[in-house]
Short mmCIF file of C-alpha atoms in Angstrom, two decimals:
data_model
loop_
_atom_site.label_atom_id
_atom_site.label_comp_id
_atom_site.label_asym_id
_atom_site.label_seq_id
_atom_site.Cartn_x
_atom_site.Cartn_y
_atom_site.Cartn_z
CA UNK A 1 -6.26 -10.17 -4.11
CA UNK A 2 -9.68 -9.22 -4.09
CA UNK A 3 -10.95 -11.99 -6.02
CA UNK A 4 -8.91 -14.37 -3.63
CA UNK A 5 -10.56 -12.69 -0.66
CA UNK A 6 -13.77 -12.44 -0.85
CA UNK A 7 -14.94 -15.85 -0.44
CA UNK A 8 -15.56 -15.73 3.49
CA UNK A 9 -17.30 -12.35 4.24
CA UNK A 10 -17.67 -12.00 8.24
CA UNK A 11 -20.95 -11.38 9.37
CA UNK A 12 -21.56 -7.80 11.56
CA UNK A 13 -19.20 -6.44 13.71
CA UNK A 14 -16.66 -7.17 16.40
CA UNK A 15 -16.48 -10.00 17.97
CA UNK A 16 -19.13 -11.88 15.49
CA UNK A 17 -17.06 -10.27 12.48
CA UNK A 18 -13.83 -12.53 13.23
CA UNK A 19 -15.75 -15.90 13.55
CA UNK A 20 -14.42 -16.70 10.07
CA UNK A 21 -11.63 -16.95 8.54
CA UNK A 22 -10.78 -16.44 4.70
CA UNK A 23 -9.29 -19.66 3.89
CA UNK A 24 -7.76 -18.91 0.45
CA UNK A 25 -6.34 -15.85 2.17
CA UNK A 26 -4.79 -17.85 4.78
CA UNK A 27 -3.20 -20.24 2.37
CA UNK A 28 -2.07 -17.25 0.30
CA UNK A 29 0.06 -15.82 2.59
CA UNK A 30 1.05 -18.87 4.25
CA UNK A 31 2.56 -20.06 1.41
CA UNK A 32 4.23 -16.75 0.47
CA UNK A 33 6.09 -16.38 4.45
CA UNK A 34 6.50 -19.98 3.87
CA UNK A 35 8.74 -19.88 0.83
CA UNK A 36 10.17 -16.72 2.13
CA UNK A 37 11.90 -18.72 5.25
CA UNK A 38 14.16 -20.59 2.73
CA UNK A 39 15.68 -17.52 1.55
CA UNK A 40 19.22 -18.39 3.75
CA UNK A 41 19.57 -21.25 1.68
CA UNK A 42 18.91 -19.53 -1.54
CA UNK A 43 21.00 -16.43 -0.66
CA UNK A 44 23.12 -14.57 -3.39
CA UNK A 45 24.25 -10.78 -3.00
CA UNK A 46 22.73 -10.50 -6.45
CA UNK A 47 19.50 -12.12 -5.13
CA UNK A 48 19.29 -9.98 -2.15
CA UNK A 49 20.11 -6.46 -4.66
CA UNK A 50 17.36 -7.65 -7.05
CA UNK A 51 15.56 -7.78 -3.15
CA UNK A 52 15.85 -3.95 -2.45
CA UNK A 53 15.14 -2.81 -6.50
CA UNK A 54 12.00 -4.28 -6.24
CA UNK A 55 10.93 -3.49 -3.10
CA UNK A 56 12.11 -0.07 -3.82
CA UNK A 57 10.60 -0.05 -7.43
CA UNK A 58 6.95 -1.58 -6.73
CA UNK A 59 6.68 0.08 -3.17
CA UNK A 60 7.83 3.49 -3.56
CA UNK A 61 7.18 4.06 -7.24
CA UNK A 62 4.08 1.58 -7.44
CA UNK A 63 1.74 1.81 -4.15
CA UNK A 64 3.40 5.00 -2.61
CA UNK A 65 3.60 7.23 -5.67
CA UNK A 66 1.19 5.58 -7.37
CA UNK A 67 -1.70 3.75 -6.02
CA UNK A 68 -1.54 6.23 -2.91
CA UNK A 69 -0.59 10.05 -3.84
CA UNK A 70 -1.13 9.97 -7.30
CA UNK A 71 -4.18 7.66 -7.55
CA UNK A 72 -6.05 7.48 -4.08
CA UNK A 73 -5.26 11.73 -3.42
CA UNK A 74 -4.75 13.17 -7.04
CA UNK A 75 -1.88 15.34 -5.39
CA UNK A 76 -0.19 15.78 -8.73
CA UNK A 77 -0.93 14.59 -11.76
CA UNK A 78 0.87 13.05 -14.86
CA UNK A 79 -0.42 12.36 -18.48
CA UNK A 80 -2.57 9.28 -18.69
CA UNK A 81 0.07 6.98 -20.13
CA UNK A 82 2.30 7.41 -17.70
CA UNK A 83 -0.33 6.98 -14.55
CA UNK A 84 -1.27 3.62 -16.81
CA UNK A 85 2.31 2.75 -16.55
CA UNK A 86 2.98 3.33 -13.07
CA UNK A 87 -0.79 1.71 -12.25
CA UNK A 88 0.69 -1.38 -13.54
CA UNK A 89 3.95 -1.24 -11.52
CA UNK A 90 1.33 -1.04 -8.11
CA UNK A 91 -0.50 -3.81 -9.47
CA UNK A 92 2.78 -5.83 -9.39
CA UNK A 93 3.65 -5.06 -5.97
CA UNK A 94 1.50 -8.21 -4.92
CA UNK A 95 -1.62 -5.61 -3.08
CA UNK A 96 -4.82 -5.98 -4.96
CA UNK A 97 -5.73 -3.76 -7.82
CA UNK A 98 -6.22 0.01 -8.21
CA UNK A 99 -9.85 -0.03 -7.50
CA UNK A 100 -9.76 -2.16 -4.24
CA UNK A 101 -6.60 -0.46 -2.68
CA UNK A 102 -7.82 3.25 -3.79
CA UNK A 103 -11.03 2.66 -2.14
CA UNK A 104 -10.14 0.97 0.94
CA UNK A 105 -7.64 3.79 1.49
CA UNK A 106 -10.09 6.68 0.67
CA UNK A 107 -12.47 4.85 3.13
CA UNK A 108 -9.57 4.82 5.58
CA UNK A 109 -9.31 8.81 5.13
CA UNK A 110 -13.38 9.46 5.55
CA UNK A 111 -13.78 7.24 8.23
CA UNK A 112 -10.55 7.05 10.48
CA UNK A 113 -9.91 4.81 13.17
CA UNK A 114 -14.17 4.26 12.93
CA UNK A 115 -14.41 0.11 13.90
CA UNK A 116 -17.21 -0.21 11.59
CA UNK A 117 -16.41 1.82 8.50
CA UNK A 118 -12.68 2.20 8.75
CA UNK A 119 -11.14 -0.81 6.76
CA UNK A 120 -8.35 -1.05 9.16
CA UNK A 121 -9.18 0.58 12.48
CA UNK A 122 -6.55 1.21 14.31
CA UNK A 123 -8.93 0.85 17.09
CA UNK A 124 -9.73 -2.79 16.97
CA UNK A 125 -6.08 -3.42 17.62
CA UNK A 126 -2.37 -3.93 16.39
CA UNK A 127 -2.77 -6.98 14.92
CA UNK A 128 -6.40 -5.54 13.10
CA UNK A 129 -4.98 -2.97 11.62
CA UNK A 130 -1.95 -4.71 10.35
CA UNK A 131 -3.11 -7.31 8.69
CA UNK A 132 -6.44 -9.24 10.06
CA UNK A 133 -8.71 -7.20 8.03
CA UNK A 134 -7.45 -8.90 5.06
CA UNK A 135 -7.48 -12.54 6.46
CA UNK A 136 -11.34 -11.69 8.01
CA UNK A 137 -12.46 -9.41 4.95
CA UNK A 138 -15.57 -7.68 5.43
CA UNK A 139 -18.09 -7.10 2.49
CA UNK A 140 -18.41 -4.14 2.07
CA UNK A 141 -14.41 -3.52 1.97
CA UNK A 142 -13.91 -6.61 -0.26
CA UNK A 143 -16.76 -6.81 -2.74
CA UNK A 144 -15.84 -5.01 -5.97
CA UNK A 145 -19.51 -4.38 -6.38
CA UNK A 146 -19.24 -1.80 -3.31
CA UNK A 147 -15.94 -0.54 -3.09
CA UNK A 148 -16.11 0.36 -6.57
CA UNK A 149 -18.45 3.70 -5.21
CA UNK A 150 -15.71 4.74 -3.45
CA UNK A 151 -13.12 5.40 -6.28
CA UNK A 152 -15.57 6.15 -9.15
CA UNK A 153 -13.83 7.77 -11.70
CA UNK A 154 -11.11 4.75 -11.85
CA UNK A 155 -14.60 2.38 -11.64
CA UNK A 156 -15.44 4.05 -15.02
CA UNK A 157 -12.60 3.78 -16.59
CA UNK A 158 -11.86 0.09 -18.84
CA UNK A 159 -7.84 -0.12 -18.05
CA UNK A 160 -8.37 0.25 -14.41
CA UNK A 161 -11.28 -1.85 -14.32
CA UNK A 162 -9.80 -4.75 -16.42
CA UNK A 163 -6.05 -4.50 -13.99
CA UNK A 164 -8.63 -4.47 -10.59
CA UNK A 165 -9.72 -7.96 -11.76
CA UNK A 166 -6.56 -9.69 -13.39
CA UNK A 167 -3.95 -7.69 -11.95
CA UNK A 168 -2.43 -11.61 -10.07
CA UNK A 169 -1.58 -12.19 -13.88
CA UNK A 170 1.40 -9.63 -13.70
CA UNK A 171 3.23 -12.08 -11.30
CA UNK A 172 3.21 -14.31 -14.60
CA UNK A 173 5.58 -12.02 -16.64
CA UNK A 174 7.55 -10.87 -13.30
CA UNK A 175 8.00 -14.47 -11.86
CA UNK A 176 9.44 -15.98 -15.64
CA UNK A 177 12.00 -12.95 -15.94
CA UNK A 178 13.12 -13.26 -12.77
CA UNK A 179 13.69 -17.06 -13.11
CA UNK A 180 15.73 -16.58 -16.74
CA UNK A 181 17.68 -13.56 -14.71
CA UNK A 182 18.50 -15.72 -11.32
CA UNK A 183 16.64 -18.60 -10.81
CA UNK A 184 15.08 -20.16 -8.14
CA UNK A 185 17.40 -17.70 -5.92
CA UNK A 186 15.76 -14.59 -7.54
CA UNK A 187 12.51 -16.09 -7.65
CA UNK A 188 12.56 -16.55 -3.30
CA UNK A 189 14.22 -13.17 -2.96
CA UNK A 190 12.74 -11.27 -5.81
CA UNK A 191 9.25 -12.18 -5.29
CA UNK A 192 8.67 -13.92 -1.96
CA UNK A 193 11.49 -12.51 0.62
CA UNK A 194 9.93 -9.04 -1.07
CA UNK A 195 6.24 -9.30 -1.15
CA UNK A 196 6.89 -10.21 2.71
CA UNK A 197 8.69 -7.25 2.91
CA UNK A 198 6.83 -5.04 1.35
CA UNK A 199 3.28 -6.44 2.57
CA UNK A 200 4.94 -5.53 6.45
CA UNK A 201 6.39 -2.26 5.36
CA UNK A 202 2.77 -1.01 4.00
CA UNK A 203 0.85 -3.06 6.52
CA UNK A 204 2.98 -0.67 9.42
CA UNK A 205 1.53 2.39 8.53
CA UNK A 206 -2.29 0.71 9.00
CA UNK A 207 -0.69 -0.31 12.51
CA UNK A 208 2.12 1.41 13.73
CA UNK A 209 1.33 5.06 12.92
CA UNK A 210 -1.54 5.21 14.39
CA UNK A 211 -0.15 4.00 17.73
CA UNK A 212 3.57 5.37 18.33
CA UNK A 213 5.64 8.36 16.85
CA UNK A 214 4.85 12.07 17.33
CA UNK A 215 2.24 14.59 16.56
CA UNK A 216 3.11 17.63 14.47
CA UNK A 217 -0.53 18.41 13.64
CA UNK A 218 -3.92 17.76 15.83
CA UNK A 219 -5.46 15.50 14.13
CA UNK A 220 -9.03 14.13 14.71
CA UNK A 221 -7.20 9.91 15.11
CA UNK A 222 -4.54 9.52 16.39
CA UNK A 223 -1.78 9.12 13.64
CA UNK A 224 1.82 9.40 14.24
CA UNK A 225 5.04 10.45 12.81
CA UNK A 226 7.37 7.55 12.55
CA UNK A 227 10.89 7.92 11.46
CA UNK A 228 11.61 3.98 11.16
CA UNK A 229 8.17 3.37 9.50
CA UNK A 230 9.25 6.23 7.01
CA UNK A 231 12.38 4.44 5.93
CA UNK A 232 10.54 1.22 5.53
CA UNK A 233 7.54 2.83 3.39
CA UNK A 234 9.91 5.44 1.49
CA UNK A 235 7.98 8.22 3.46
CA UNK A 236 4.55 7.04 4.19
CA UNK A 237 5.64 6.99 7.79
CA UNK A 238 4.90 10.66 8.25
CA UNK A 239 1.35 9.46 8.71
CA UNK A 240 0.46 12.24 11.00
CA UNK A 241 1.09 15.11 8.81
CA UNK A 242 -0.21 13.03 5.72
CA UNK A 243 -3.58 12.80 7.57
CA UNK A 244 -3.34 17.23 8.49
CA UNK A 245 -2.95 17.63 4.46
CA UNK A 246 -3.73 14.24 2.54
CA UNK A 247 -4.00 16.10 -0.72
CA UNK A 248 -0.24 17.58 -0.42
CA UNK A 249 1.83 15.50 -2.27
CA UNK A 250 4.76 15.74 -0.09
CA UNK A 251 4.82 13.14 3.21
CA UNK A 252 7.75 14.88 5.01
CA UNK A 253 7.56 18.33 5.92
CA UNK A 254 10.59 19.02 8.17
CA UNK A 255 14.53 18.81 6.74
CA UNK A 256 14.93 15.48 9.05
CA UNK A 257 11.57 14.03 7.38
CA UNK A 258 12.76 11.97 4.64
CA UNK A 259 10.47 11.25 1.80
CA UNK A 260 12.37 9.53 -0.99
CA UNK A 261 8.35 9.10 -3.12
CA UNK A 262 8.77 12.99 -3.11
CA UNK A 263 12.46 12.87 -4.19
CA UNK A 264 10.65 10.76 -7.15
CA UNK A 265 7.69 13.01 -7.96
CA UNK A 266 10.55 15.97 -8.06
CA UNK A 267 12.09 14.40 -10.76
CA UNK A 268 9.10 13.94 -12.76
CA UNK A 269 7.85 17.58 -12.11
CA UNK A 270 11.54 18.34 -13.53
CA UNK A 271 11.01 16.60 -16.44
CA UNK A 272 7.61 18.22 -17.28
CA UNK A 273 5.66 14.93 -16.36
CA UNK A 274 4.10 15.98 -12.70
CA UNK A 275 2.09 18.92 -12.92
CA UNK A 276 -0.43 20.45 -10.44
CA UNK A 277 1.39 19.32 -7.33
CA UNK A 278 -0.18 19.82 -4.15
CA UNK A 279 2.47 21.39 -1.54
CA UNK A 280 2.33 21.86 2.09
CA UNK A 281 0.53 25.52 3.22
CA UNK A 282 3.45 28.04 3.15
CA UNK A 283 3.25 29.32 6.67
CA UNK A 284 3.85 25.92 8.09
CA UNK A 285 6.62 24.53 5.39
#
């Protein structure tokens, strides 16, 4: 999406920032929520399971384990086919390439809840930080020329480079095999009903987290722990102890924390294919 953004770039800051619009942004998603509102008359129990795989599949696995603790925090690592692999399952989820999500994210961790350098301050509002910095995009957020600086060693590197620019092309491959496996009902639920979904679910922790749950740690912003935005995300929703320890791989610290990304990375450490993983300080476990 960072190609389809960038076309309107807002001017300064707020107020004069939101004079204008993204247009192909706005018919991008309009069209998406659009299609997704004829899911009742499309419904199928199959078409609704298909639903929860893939939400499951290229949110947890592909933009939580992936694009965010694997790729935007290093807080394990895996060998380089497999990080290709699972690269390509984020880039299907339907939220930009590597490059643009790893460096708006690492920008959200330098600069939190800043209005001018934070991509999605939590401070210029609800509706800001859940999804109007993508449908006002700012240059400096949205130009691959200068978020590139912020995730440098992916910037260098040809695979990630060549998915950052091309990575709509994966809906090509998704979209057909859905189709032969369901139709028109698995195409609405499979790829609309579910990039709705999961745009919401990530969009919550930009929002919500920073504005309601509880505070384990004393953080310098004000994220949250939030148990319904954890169940949503697949454990992102423990935002406030993500943002004590962002490098720990592991989301939810307590028993009643649940974290089903670190269920995942557990498996692959079991397997031999996580190493190095990051875990919370002992005396606070």
């Amino acid at each position: 999406m960072t190609r389809l953004f960038s076309d309107a770039m807002p001017s300064e800051d707020m107020p004069p920032e939101i004079s204008k619009l993204s247009l192909p942004s706005i018919v991008f998603f309009a069209i998406f929520h659009g299609l997704a509102l004829l899911a009742p008359w499309f419904f199928s129990w199959s078409a609704l399971g298909i639903t929860i795989l893939l939400h499951w599949f290229l949110g947890s696995i592909g933009i939580c384990l992936g694009y965010h603790r694997l790729l935007s925090h290093r807080s394990f690592q895996v060998p380089k086919w497999l990080e290709y692999a699972i690269a390509l399952v984020g880039a299907a989820a339907l939220q930009g390439g590597p490059i643009f999500w790893v460096a708006g994210h690492r920008l959200h961790h330098a600069h939190t809840e800043d209005v001018d350098q934070d991509p999605y301050s939590a401070r210029k509002g609800f509706w800001w930080s859940h999804m109007l910095w993508i449908l006002y995009p700012k240059s400096d957020f949205f130009n691959p020329e200068k978020y590139r600086k912020y995730a440098p060693e992916l910037a260098r590197d040809p695979f990630y480079l060549w998915l950052d620019k091309y990575f709509l092309l994966l809906q090509i491959p998704l979209g057909f095999s859905l189709y032969l496996l369901g139709g028109w009902s698995y195409i609405i639920w499979g790829m609309c009903v579910r990039s709705v979904f999961l745009w919401h679910s990530t969009w919550f922790i930009n929002s919500v987290t920073h504005m309601w749950g509880y505070r384990t740690f004393e953080t310098n912003d004000n994220s949250r722990n939030l148990w319904w935005a954890a169940i949503v995300t697949y454990g992102e929703g423990w935002h406030n102890n993500h943002h004590a320890y962002p490098h720990v791989a592991k989301a939810g610290w307590r028993w009643w924390e649940v974290d089903v990304t670190w269920w995942a990375i557990q498996l692959l450490r079991s397997l031999g294919l996580a190493t190095k993983v990051i875990m919370p300080p002992a005396m606070i476990k």
